CSV table of C-alpha atoms and ligand atoms in Angstrom, one decimal:
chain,number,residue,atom,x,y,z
E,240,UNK,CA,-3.2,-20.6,-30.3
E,241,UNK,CA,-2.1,-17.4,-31.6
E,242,UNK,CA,-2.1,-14.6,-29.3
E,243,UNK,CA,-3.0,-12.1,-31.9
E,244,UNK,CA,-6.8,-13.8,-31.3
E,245,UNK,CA,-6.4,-13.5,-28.3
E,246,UNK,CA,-5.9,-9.7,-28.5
E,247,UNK,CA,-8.4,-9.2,-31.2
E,248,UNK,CA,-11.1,-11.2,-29.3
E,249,UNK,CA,-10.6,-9.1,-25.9
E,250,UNK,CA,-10.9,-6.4,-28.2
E,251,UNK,CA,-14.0,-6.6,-29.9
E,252,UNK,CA,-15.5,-7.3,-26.2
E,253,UNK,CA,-14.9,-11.2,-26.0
E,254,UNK,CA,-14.4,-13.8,-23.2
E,255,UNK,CA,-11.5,-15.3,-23.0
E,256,UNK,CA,-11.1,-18.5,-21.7
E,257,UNK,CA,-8.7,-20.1,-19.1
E,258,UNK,CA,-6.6,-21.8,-21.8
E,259,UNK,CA,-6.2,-18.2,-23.6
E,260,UNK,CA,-5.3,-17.2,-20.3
E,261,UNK,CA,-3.1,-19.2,-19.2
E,262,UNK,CA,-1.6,-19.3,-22.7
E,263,UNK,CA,-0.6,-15.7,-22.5
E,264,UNK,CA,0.9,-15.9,-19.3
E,265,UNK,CA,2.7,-18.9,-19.8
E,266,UNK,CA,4.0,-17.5,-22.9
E,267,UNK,CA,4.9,-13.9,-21.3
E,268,UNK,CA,6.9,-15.3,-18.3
E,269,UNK,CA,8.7,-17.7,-20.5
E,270,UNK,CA,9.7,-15.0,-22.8
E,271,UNK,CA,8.0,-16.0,-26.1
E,272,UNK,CA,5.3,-13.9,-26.5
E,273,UNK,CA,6.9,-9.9,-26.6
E,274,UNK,CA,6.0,-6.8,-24.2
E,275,UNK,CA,4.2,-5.1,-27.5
E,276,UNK,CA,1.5,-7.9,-27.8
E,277,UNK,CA,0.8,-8.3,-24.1
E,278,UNK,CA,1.0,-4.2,-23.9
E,279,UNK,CA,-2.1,-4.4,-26.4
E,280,UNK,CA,-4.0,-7.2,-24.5
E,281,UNK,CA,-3.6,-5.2,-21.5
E,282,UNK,CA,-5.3,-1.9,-23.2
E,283,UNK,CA,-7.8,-4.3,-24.5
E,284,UNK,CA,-8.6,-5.5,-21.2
E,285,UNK,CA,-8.2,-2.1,-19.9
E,286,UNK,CA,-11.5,-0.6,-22.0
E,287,UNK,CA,-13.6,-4.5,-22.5
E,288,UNK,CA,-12.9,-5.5,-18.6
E,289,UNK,CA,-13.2,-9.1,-17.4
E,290,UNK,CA,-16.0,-11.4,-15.8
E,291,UNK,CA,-15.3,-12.1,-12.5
E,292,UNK,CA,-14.3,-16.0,-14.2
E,293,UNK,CA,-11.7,-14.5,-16.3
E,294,UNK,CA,-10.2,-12.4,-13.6
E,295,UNK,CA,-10.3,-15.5,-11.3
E,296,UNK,CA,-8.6,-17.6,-14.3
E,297,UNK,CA,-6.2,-14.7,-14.4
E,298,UNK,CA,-5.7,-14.7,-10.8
E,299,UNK,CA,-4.8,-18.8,-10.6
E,300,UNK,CA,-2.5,-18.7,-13.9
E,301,UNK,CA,-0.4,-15.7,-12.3
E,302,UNK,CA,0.0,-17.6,-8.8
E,303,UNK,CA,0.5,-20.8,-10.5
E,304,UNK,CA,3.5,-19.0,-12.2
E,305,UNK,CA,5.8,-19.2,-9.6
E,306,UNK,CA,6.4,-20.7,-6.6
E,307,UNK,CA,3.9,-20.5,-3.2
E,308,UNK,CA,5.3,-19.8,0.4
E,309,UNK,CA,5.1,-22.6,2.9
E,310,UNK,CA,4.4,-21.2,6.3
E,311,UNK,CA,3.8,-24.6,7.8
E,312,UNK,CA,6.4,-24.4,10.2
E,313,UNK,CA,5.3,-21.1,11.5
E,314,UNK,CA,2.6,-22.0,14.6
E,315,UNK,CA,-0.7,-20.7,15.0
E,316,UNK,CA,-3.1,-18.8,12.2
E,317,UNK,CA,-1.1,-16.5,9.8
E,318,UNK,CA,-2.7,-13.5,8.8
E,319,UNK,CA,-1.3,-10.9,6.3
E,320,UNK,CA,-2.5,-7.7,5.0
E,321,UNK,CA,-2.6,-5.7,2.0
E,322,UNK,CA,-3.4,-2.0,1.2
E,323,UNK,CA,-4.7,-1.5,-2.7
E,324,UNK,CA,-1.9,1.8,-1.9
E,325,UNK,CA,-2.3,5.7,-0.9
E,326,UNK,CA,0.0,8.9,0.0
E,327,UNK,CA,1.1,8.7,3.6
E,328,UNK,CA,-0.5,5.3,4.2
E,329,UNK,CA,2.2,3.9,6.7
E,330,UNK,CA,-0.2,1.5,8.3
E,331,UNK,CA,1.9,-1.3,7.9
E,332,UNK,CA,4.2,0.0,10.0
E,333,UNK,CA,2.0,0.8,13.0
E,334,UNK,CA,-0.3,-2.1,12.5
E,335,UNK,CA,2.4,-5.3,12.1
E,336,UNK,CA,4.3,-4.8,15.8
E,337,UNK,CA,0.4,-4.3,17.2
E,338,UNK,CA,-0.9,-7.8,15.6
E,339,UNK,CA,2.6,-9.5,16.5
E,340,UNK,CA,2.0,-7.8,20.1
E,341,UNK,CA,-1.3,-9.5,20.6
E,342,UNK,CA,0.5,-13.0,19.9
E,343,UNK,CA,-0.5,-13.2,16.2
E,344,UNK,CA,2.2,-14.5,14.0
E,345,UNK,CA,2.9,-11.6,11.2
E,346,UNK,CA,4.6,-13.1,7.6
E,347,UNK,CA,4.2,-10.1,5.6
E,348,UNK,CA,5.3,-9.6,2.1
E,349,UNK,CA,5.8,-5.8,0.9
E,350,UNK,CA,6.1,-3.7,-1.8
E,351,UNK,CA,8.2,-0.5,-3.1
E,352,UNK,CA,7.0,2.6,-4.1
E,353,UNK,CA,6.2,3.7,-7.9
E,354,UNK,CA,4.3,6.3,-8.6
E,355,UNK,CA,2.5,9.0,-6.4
E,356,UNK,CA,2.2,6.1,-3.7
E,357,UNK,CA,4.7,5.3,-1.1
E,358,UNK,CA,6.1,1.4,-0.5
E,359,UNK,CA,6.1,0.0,2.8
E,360,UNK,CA,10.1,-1.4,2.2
E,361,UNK,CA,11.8,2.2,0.7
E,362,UNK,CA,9.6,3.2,4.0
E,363,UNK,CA,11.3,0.9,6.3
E,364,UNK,CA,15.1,1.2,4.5
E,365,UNK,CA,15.0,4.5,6.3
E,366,UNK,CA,16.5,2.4,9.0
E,367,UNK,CA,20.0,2.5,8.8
E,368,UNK,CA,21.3,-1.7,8.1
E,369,UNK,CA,17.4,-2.7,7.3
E,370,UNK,CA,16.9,-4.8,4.9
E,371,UNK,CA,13.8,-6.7,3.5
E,372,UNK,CA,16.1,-8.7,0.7
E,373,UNK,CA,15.7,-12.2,3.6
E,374,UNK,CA,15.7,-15.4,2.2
E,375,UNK,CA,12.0,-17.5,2.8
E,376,UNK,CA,14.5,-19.6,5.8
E,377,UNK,CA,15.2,-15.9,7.5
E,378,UNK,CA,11.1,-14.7,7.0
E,379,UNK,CA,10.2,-17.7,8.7
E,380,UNK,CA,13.1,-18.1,11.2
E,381,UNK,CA,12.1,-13.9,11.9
E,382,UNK,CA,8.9,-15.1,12.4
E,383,UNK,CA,9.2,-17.7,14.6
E,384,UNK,CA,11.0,-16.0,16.8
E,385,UNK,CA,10.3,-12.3,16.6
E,386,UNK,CA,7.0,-13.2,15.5
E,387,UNK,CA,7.3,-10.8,12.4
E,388,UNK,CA,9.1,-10.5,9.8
E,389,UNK,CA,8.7,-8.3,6.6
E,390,UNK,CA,10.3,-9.2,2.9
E,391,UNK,CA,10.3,-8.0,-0.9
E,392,UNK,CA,8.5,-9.7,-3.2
E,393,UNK,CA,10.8,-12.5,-4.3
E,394,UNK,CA,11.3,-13.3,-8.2
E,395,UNK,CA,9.6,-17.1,-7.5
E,396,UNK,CA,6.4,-15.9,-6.3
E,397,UNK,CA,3.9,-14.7,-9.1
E,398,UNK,CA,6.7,-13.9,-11.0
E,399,UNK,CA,4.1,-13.2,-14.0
E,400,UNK,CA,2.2,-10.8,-11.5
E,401,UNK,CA,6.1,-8.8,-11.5
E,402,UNK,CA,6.1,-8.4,-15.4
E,403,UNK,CA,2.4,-7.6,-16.2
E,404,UNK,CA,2.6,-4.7,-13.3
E,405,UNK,CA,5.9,-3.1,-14.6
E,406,UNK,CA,4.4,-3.4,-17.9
E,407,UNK,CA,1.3,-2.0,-17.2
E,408,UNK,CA,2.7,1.1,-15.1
E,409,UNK,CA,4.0,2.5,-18.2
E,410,UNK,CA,1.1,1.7,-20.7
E,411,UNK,CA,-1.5,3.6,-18.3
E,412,UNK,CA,-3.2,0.2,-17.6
E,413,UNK,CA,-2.8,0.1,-13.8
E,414,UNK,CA,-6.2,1.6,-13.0
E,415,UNK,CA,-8.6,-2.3,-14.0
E,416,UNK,CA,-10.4,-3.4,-11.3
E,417,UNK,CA,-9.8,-7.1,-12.6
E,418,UNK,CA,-6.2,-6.2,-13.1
E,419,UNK,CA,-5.3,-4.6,-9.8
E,420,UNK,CA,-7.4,-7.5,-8.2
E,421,UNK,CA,-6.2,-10.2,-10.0
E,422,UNK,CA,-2.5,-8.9,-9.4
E,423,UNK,CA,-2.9,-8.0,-5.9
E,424,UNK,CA,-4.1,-11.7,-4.6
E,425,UNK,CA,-1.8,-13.5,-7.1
E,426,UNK,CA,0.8,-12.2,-4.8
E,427,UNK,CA,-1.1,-12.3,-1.6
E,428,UNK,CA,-2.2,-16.3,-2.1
E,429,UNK,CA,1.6,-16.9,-3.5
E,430,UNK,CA,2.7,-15.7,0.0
E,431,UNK,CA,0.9,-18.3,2.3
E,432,UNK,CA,-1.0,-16.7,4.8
E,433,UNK,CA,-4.3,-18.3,6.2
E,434,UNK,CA,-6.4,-15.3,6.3
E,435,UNK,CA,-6.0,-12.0,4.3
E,436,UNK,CA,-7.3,-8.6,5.7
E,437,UNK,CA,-7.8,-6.1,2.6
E,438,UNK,CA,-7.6,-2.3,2.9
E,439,UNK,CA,-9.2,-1.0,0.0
E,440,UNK,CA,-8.5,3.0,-0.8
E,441,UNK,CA,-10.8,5.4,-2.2
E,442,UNK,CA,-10.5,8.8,-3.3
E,443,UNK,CA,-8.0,10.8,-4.7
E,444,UNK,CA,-5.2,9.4,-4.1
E,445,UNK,CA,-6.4,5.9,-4.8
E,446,UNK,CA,-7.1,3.8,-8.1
E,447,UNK,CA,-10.2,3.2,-7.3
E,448,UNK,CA,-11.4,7.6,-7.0
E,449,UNK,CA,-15.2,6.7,-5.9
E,450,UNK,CA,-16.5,4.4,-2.9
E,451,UNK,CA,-18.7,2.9,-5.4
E,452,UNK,CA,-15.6,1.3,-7.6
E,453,UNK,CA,-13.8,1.0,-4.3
E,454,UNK,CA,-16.4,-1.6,-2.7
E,455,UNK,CA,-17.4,-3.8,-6.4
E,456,UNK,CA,-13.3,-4.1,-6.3
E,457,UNK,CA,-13.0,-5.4,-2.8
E,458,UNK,CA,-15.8,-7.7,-3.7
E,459,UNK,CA,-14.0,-9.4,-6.3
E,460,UNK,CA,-10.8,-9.6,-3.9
E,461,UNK,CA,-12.8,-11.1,-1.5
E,462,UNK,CA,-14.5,-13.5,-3.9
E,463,UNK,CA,-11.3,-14.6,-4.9
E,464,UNK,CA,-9.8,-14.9,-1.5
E,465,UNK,CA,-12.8,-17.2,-0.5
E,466,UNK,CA,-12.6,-19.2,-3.9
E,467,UNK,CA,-8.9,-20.1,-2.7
E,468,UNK,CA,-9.8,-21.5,1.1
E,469,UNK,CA,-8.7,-18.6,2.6
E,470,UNK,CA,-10.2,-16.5,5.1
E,471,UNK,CA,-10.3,-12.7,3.6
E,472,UNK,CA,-12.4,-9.5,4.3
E,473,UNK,CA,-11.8,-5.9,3.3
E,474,UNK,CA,-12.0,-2.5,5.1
E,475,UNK,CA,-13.2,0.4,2.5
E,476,UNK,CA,-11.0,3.4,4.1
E,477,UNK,CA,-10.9,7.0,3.0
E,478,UNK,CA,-8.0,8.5,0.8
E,479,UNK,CA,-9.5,11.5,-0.1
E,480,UNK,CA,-7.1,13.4,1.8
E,481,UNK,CA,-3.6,12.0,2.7
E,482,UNK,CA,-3.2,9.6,5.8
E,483,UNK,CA,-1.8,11.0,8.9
E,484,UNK,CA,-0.1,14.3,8.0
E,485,UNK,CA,3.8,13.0,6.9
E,486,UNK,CA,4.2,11.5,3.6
E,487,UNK,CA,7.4,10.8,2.2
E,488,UNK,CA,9.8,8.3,3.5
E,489,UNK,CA,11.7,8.9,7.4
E,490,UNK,CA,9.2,11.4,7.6
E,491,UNK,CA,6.7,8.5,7.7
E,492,UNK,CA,8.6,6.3,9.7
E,493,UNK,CA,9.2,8.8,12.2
E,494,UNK,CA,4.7,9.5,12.2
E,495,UNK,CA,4.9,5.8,12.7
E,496,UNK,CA,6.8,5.4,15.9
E,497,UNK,CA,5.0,8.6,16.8
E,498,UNK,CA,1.4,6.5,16.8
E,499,UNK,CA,3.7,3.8,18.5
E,500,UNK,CA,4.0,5.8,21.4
E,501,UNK,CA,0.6,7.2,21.4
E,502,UNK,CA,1.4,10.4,20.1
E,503,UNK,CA,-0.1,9.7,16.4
E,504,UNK,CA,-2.6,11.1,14.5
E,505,UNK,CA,-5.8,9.8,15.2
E,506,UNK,CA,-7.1,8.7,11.5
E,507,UNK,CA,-3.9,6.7,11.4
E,508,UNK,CA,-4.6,5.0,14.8
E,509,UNK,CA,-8.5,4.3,14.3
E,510,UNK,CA,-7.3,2.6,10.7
E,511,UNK,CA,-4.6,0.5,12.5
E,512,UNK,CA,-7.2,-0.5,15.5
E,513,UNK,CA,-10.3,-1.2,13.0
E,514,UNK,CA,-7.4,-3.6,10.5
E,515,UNK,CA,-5.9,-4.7,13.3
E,516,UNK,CA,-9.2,-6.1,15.0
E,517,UNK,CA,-10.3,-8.2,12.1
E,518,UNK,CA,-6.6,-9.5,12.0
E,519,UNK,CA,-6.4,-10.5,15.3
E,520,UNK,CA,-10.0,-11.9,15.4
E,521,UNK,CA,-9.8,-14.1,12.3
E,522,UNK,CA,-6.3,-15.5,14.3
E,523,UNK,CA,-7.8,-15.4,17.7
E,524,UNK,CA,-11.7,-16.4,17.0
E,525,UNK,CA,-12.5,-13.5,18.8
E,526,UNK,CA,-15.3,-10.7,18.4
E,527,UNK,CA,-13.3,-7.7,16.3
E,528,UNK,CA,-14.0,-5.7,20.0
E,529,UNK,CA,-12.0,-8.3,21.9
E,530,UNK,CA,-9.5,-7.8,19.6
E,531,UNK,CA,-9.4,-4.1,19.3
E,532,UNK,CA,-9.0,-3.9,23.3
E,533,UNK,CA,-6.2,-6.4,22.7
E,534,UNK,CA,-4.5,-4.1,20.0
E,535,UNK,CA,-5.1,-0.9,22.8
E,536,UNK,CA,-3.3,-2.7,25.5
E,537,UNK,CA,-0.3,-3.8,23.5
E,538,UNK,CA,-0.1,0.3,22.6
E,539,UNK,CA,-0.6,1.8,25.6
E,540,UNK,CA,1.5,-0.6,27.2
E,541,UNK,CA,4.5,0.1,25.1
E,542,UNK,CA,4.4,-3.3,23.6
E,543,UNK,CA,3.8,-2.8,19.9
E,544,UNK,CA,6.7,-0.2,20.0
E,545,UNK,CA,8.9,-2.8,21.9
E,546,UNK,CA,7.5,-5.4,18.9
E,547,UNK,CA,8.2,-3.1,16.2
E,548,UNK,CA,12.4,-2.3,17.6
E,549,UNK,CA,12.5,-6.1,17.7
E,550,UNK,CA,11.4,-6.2,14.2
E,551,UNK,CA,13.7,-3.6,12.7
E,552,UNK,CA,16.7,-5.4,14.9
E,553,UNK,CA,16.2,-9.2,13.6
E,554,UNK,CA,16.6,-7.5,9.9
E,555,UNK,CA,20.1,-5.9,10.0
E,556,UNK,CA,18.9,-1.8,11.5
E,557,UNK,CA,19.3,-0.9,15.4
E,558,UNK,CA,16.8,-1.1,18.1
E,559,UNK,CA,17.6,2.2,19.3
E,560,UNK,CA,17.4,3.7,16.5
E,561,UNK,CA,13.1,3.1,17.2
E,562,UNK,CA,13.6,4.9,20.5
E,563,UNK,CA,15.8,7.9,19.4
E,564,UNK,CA,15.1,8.6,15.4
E,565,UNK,CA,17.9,11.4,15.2
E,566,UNK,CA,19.9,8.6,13.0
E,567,UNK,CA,17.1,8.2,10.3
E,568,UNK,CA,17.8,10.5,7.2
E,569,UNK,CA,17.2,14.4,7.3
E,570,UNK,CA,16.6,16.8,4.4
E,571,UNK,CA,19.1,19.6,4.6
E,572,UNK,CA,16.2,22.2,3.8
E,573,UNK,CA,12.4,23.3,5.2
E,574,UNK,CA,10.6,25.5,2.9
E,575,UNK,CA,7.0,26.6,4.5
E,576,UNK,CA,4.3,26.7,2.3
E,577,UNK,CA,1.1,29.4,3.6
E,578,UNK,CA,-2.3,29.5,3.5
E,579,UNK,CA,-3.2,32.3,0.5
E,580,UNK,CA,-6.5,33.1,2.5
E,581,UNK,CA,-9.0,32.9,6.0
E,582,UNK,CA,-10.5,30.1,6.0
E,583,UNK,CA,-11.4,26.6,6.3
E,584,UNK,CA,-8.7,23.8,4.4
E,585,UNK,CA,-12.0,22.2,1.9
E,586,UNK,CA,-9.9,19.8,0.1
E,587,UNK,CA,-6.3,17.8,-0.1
E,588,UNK,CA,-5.9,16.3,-3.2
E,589,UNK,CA,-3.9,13.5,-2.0
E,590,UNK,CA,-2.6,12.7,-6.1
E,591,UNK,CA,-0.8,15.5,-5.8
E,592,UNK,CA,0.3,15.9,-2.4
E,593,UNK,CA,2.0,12.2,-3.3
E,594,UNK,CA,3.6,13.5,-6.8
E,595,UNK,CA,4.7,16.6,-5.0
E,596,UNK,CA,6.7,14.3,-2.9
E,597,UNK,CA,8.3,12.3,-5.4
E,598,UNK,CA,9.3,16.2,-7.1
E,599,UNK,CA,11.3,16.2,-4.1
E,600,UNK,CA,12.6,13.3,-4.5
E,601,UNK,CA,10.9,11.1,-2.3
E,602,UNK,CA,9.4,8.8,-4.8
E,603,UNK,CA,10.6,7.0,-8.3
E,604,UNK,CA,9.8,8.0,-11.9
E,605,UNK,CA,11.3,5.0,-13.2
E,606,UNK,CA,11.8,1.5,-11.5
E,607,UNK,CA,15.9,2.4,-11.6
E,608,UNK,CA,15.2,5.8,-9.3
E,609,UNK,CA,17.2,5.9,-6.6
E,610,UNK,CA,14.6,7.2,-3.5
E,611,UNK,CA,15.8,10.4,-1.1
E,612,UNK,CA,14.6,8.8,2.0
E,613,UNK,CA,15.0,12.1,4.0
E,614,UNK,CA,12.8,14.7,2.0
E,615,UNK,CA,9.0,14.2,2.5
E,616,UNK,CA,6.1,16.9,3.4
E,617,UNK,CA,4.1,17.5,6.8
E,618,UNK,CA,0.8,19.0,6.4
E,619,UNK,CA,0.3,21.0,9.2
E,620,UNK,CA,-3.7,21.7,8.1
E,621,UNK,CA,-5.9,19.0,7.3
E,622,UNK,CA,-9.5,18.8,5.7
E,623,UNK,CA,-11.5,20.5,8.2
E,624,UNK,CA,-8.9,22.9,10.2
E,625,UNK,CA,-9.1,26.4,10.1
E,626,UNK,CA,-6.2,28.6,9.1
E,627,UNK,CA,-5.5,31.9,8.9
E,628,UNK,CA,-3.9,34.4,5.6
E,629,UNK,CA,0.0,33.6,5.7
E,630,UNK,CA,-0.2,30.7,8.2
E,631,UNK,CA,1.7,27.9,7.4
E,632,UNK,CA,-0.5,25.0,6.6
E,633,UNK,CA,2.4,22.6,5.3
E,634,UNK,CA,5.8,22.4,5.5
E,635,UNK,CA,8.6,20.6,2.6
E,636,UNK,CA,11.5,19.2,3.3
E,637,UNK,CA,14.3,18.9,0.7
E,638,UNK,CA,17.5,19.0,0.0
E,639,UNK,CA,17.7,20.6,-3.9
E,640,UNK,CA,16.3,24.0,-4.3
E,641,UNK,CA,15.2,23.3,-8.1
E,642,UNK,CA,13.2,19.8,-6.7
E,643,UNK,CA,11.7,21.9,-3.7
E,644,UNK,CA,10.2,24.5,-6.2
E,645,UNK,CA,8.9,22.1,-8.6
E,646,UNK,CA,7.3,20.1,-4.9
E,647,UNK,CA,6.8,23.6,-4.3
E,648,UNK,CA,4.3,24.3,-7.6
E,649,UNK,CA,2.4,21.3,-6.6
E,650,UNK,CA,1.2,21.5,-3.5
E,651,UNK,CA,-0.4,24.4,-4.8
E,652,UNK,CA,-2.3,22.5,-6.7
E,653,UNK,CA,-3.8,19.9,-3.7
E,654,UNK,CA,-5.2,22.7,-1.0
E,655,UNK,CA,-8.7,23.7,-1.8
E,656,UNK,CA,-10.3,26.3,0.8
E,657,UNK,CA,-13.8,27.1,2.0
E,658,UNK,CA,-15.2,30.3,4.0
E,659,UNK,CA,-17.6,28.3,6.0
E,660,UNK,CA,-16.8,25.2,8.5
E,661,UNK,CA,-15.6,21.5,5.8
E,662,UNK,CA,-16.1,17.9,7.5
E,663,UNK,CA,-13.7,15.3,6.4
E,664,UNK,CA,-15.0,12.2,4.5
E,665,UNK,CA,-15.6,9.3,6.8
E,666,UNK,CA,-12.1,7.5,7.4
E,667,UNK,CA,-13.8,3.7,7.1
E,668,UNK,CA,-16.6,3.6,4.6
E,669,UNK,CA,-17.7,0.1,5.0
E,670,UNK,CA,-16.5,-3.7,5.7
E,671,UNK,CA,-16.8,-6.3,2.7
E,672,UNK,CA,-16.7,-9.8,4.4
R,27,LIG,N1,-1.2,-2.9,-6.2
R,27,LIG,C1,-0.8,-4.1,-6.8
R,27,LIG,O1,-0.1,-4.9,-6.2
R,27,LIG,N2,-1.3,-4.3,-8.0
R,27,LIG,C2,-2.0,-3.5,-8.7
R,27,LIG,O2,-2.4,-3.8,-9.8
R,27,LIG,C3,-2.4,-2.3,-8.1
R,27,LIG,C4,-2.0,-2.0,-6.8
């Protein structure tokens, strides 16, 4: 087989077939067929798309290329979750101690930021000690006894999902439905869990910028989720506008433990309750209500929070550091930035309220970037809220005058603003089950 067919068939609009897949792959993790060729199928993919066979094919031969979890010796239903990625999307964070509260087992595997969008670990590194670099007898050991634990995708699991991503963040091939599905449940099936709860994003800030796209690609995730044996549903959830109102890195962790405590904001709350009920039901075999009022109690009653200091404790940071955040990094600098008229906030274009963070320095241009946990943004208006001439509707932190200008430039780009009253988009737009 020669994979120049390969690329000229997927390029002239062809099906490729699982030994042309697997081929490929085989060949690209073993290091004999070059980034430049794969680079090319990737584009080719990018414009002909797959068939939900070839992007299952694609899906087995990138699992099957490393190593798979065994969570055996954890007790009781494991259920993970996964976000397809957004700008101030800390639900992990809120959401893990809340399952593990209600008694489910949590084994979650995370990722790092790149791009506009923000990575649950860099998030959680915040934490002074923390660290998500566990080996599989620590995960499971954290599990077990904690009852969550959180680590980095390892180098055995999907290792071909690893490559194909890093390549295709710098050939603009990212945004495939079969290629974000395919990649996202390589990892997701490599990492063991019995039943997989899917939050799909849509809108700005999202790959997937329509609800249309956003629902056909948690169909396929689903699909592929069921084809496996294991248990998976998606949410469809708004990103539209940014999640919560802190995006960055401390700045989100601190909006975390915030919603923790019951002092959150509510969109990040009502997304952590509606994930968290099919989480606990598919564990539980419970209605998602039952669940939900399960999820309630372990907030209000301080549990989750409690949950969530064990968590950061087992993997190297300090629990008091979750009750008294003064020790997580701080930028230097504020920098205000005012509402230019009266009026209603119209729009948040999340895209760039996420690139105006990583100006700062809150986010990586290049795998190598070291991340300034301590600068971020708060947006003080939302979609929706009124605000008046020379208010301040959003607030930087920062701690390099050129990186706060550039942020600076940005943010003027995301705010749109109406004269007459703006309702947000709906926060969940639909279930795929
Ligand atoms: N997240 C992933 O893990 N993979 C993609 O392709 C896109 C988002």
């Amino acid at each position: 087989m020669l994979m120049v067919d390969i690329i000229r068939k997927k390029r002239d609009g062809g099906t490729l077939t699982k030994q042309e897949i697997d081929f490929f792959i085989n060949g690209y993790v073993k290091g004999q067929i070059p980034d430049y060729q794969v680079s090319a199928l990737m584009m080719a993919i990018f414009y002909q798309g797959m068939n939900d066979e070839e992007t299952g094919d694609l899906t087995l031969a990138m699992l099957n290329s490393g190593e798979k979890l065994d969570l055996s010796s954890i007790a009781g239903f494991k259920v993970d979750k996964h976000s397809t990625g957004g700008v101030g999307d800390k639900t992990s964070l809120v959401l893990t101690p809340m399952v593990a509260a209600c008694g489910v087992p949590v084994a979650k595997m995370s990722g790092r930021g790149l791009g506009h969008t923000g990575g649950t670990i860099d998030k959680l590194e915040s934490f002074p000690g923390f660290s998500t670099a566990i080996t599989n007898e620590q995960f499971i050991n954290n599990v077990n006894t904690v009852g969550i634990s959180i680590m980095g995708q390892t180098k055995d699991l999907a290792p071909a999902d690893k490559l194909l991503y890093a390549l295709r963040d710098v050939t603009a091939t990212v945004d495939n439905m079969s290629l974000i599905a395919s990649s996202i449940m390589s990892k997701k099936l490599a990492a063991g869990a019995d039943g997989i709860v899917l939050d799909v994003k849509s809108g700005s800030g999202a790959f997937m910028k329509n609800d249309e796209d956003a629902f056909e690609l948690a169909k396929k995730m689903v699909a592929i989720g069921k084809h496996s044996g294991v248990r998976t549903m998606a949410v469809i959830s708004d990103m539209d506008q940014p999640l919560g109102r802190a995006v960055g890195n401390a700045i989100e962790v601190r909006e975390a433990i915030d919603t923790l405590r019951g002092k959150g904001p509510d969109d990040l709350k009502e997304l952590c309750l509606t994930l968290g009920s099919y989480m606990v039901s598919f564990a539980k075999d419970t209605s998602p209500q039952e669940a939900r009022e399960m999820l309630t109690d372990a907030l209000e009653s301080g549990r989750a929070l409690d949950k969530f200091a064990d968590f950061i404790a087992a993997q190297g940071g300090k629990h008091e550091d979750v009750y008294d955040t003064d020790n997580l990094p701080k930028a230097s600098k504020s920098v205000e930035f005012t509402a230019p008229v009266d009026g209603y906030v119209s729009s948040i274009m999340s895209e760039d309220i996420g690139t105006a963070s990583l100006l700062l320095g809150g986010g990586r241009r290049s795998k190598e970037d070291v991340i300034d946990l301590s600068v971020g943004i708060y947006l003080n208006k939302k979609v929706g809220e009124e605000c008046r001439k020379g208010e301040c509707i959003a607030t930087l932190y920062g701690n390099d005058d050129a990186k706060i200008s550039e942020g600076y430039e940005r943010l003027k780009k995301a705010y749109g603003f109406s004269d007459t009253p703006v309702s947000p988009s709906k926060l969940i737009k639909g279930i795929v089950d």
